[in-house]
């Protein structure tokens, strides 16, 4: 059974930093890429970042480029999202997800397994 468990969310002031973790189990994750999405109240789930398990290929949505960095620890089957220079508009529930072998990297439809989400709140 595939399981993704996020942690690391919380409340931070504008300009602060958080590191999210996503621990994966139940799959040979070295064969799959991973994504990060977020969903703010009343809004659709939006793409944040994508990374191959080798860590060699990453993509970011424009609004987080230069501030967020995703990485992997293959030995721990864990993916990270380091978030710096946080802004109030980054406030959302953040999810990690495991990539399908088809579908858009930037669409939730391109992912088949999801974590439970972790709340990130940035105060102004």
mmCIF file of C-alpha atoms in Angstrom:
data_model
loop_
_atom_site.group_PDB
_atom_site.id
_atom_site.type_symbol
_atom_site.label_atom_id
_atom_site.label_comp_id
_atom_site.label_asym_id
_atom_site.label_seq_id
_atom_site.Cartn_x
_atom_site.Cartn_y
_atom_site.Cartn_z
ATOM 1 C CA UNK A 1 0.000 0.000 0.000
ATOM 2 C CA UNK A 2 1.390 3.341 -1.086
ATOM 3 C CA UNK A 3 1.580 5.916 1.673
ATOM 4 C CA UNK A 4 2.756 9.516 1.636
ATOM 5 C CA UNK A 5 3.020 11.387 4.927
ATOM 6 C CA UNK A 6 3.764 15.114 5.012
ATOM 7 C CA UNK A 7 5.091 17.064 7.959
ATOM 8 C CA UNK A 8 6.702 20.396 8.717
ATOM 9 C CA UNK A 9 3.886 22.850 8.211
ATOM 10 C CA UNK A 10 3.103 25.609 10.667
ATOM 11 C CA UNK A 11 2.674 29.302 11.284
ATOM 12 C CA UNK A 12 5.449 31.657 10.220
ATOM 13 C CA UNK A 13 5.827 35.388 9.705
ATOM 14 C CA UNK A 14 6.350 37.004 6.342
ATOM 15 C CA UNK A 15 9.921 36.459 5.223
ATOM 16 C CA UNK A 16 10.317 33.332 7.310
ATOM 17 C CA UNK A 17 11.162 29.781 6.272
ATOM 18 C CA UNK A 18 9.716 26.300 6.618
ATOM 19 C CA UNK A 19 10.820 22.898 5.400
ATOM 20 C CA UNK A 20 8.168 20.371 4.468
ATOM 21 C CA UNK A 21 8.914 16.650 4.393
ATOM 22 C CA UNK A 22 7.098 13.886 2.558
ATOM 23 C CA UNK A 23 7.931 10.353 3.655
ATOM 24 C CA UNK A 24 7.000 7.731 1.060
ATOM 25 C CA UNK A 25 6.455 4.001 1.404
ATOM 26 C CA UNK A 26 4.886 1.104 -0.438
ATOM 27 C CA UNK A 27 6.338 1.758 -3.862
ATOM 28 C CA UNK A 28 9.654 1.688 -5.666
ATOM 29 C CA UNK A 29 9.827 5.468 -5.651
ATOM 30 C CA UNK A 30 13.073 5.598 -7.538
ATOM 31 C CA UNK A 31 10.931 4.809 -10.578
ATOM 32 C CA UNK A 32 8.566 7.729 -10.055
ATOM 33 C CA UNK A 33 8.797 11.479 -9.852
ATOM 34 C CA UNK A 34 7.141 13.485 -7.088
ATOM 35 C CA UNK A 35 5.207 16.703 -7.011
ATOM 36 C CA UNK A 36 4.174 19.365 -4.548
ATOM 37 C CA UNK A 37 0.823 21.117 -4.788
ATOM 38 C CA UNK A 38 -1.025 23.584 -2.602
ATOM 39 C CA UNK A 39 -4.608 24.568 -2.080
ATOM 40 C CA UNK A 40 -5.801 27.772 -0.482
ATOM 41 C CA UNK A 41 -9.375 28.159 0.822
ATOM 42 C CA UNK A 42 -11.817 28.615 -2.042
ATOM 43 C CA UNK A 43 -9.182 27.980 -4.685
ATOM 44 C CA UNK A 44 -8.222 25.063 -6.871
ATOM 45 C CA UNK A 45 -5.256 22.881 -6.075
ATOM 46 C CA UNK A 46 -2.240 24.356 -7.836
ATOM 47 C CA UNK A 47 1.135 23.010 -8.876
ATOM 48 C CA UNK A 48 4.144 24.164 -6.860
ATOM 49 C CA UNK A 49 7.119 21.956 -7.735
ATOM 50 C CA UNK A 50 8.164 18.667 -9.286
ATOM 51 C CA UNK A 51 11.262 16.549 -8.855
ATOM 52 C CA UNK A 52 12.566 13.303 -10.251
ATOM 53 C CA UNK A 53 13.709 10.826 -7.586
ATOM 54 C CA UNK A 54 17.253 11.181 -8.830
ATOM 55 C CA UNK A 55 16.875 14.869 -8.024
ATOM 56 C CA UNK A 56 18.261 15.775 -11.403
ATOM 57 C CA UNK A 57 15.092 17.263 -12.877
ATOM 58 C CA UNK A 58 13.059 19.941 -11.139
ATOM 59 C CA UNK A 59 10.296 22.305 -12.160
ATOM 60 C CA UNK A 60 8.700 25.151 -10.223
ATOM 61 C CA UNK A 61 5.733 27.375 -10.692
ATOM 62 C CA UNK A 62 6.825 30.942 -11.435
ATOM 63 C CA UNK A 63 5.562 32.385 -8.155
ATOM 64 C CA UNK A 64 7.961 30.269 -6.062
ATOM 65 C CA UNK A 65 11.054 30.251 -8.267
ATOM 66 C CA UNK A 66 14.073 31.464 -6.348
ATOM 67 C CA UNK A 67 12.311 31.000 -3.005
ATOM 68 C CA UNK A 68 11.376 27.308 -2.868
ATOM 69 C CA UNK A 69 13.644 24.320 -3.426
ATOM 70 C CA UNK A 70 12.625 20.682 -3.621
ATOM 71 C CA UNK A 71 15.031 17.818 -3.020
ATOM 72 C CA UNK A 72 15.095 14.098 -2.337
ATOM 73 C CA UNK A 73 16.801 11.760 0.103
ATOM 74 C CA UNK A 74 16.620 8.391 -1.613
ATOM 75 C CA UNK A 75 17.985 6.525 1.392
ATOM 76 C CA UNK A 76 15.065 7.820 3.465
ATOM 77 C CA UNK A 77 12.489 7.708 0.651
ATOM 78 C CA UNK A 78 11.726 11.303 1.553
ATOM 79 C CA UNK A 79 11.092 14.408 -0.510
ATOM 80 C CA UNK A 80 11.566 17.904 0.883
ATOM 81 C CA UNK A 81 10.267 21.346 0.047
ATOM 82 C CA UNK A 82 12.398 24.127 1.493
ATOM 83 C CA UNK A 83 10.392 27.345 1.504
ATOM 84 C CA UNK A 84 12.191 30.646 2.085
ATOM 85 C CA UNK A 85 11.067 34.269 1.954
ATOM 86 C CA UNK A 86 7.509 33.190 2.609
ATOM 87 C CA UNK A 87 4.663 35.521 1.746
ATOM 88 C CA UNK A 88 1.049 35.646 2.964
ATOM 89 C CA UNK A 89 -0.051 34.430 -0.478
ATOM 90 C CA UNK A 90 1.849 31.188 0.163
ATOM 91 C CA UNK A 91 -0.715 30.309 2.832
ATOM 92 C CA UNK A 92 -2.350 27.002 1.879
ATOM 93 C CA UNK A 93 -2.512 23.306 2.594
ATOM 94 C CA UNK A 94 0.503 21.720 0.926
ATOM 95 C CA UNK A 95 0.395 18.234 -0.528
ATOM 96 C CA UNK A 96 2.993 15.894 -1.914
ATOM 97 C CA UNK A 97 1.999 13.442 -4.613
ATOM 98 C CA UNK A 98 3.476 10.584 -6.587
ATOM 99 C CA UNK A 99 3.621 11.006 -10.345
ATOM 100 C CA UNK A 100 1.777 8.806 -12.775
ATOM 101 C CA UNK A 101 3.509 7.558 -15.887
ATOM 102 C CA UNK A 102 1.276 9.837 -17.941
ATOM 103 C CA UNK A 103 -0.455 13.195 -17.659
ATOM 104 C CA UNK A 104 0.749 16.726 -17.157
ATOM 105 C CA UNK A 105 3.419 17.401 -14.546
ATOM 106 C CA UNK A 106 1.581 20.595 -13.569
ATOM 107 C CA UNK A 107 -1.888 19.073 -13.217
ATOM 108 C CA UNK A 108 -3.242 17.086 -10.245
ATOM 109 C CA UNK A 109 -4.434 14.540 -12.828
ATOM 110 C CA UNK A 110 -0.805 13.668 -13.462
ATOM 111 C CA UNK A 111 -0.461 12.182 -9.968
ATOM 112 C CA UNK A 112 -2.048 9.102 -8.456
ATOM 113 C CA UNK A 113 -1.147 9.003 -4.762
ATOM 114 C CA UNK A 114 -1.440 11.927 -2.370
ATOM 115 C CA UNK A 115 -0.458 12.741 1.152
ATOM 116 C CA UNK A 116 -2.888 14.073 3.729
ATOM 117 C CA UNK A 117 -1.610 17.638 3.442
ATOM 118 C CA UNK A 118 0.063 19.984 5.893
ATOM 119 C CA UNK A 119 -1.087 23.519 6.683
ATOM 120 C CA UNK A 120 1.256 26.429 6.025
ATOM 121 C CA UNK A 121 0.161 29.815 7.313
ATOM 122 C CA UNK A 122 2.173 32.967 6.674
ATOM 123 C CA UNK A 123 1.183 35.975 8.750
ATOM 124 C CA UNK A 124 1.658 39.523 7.531
#
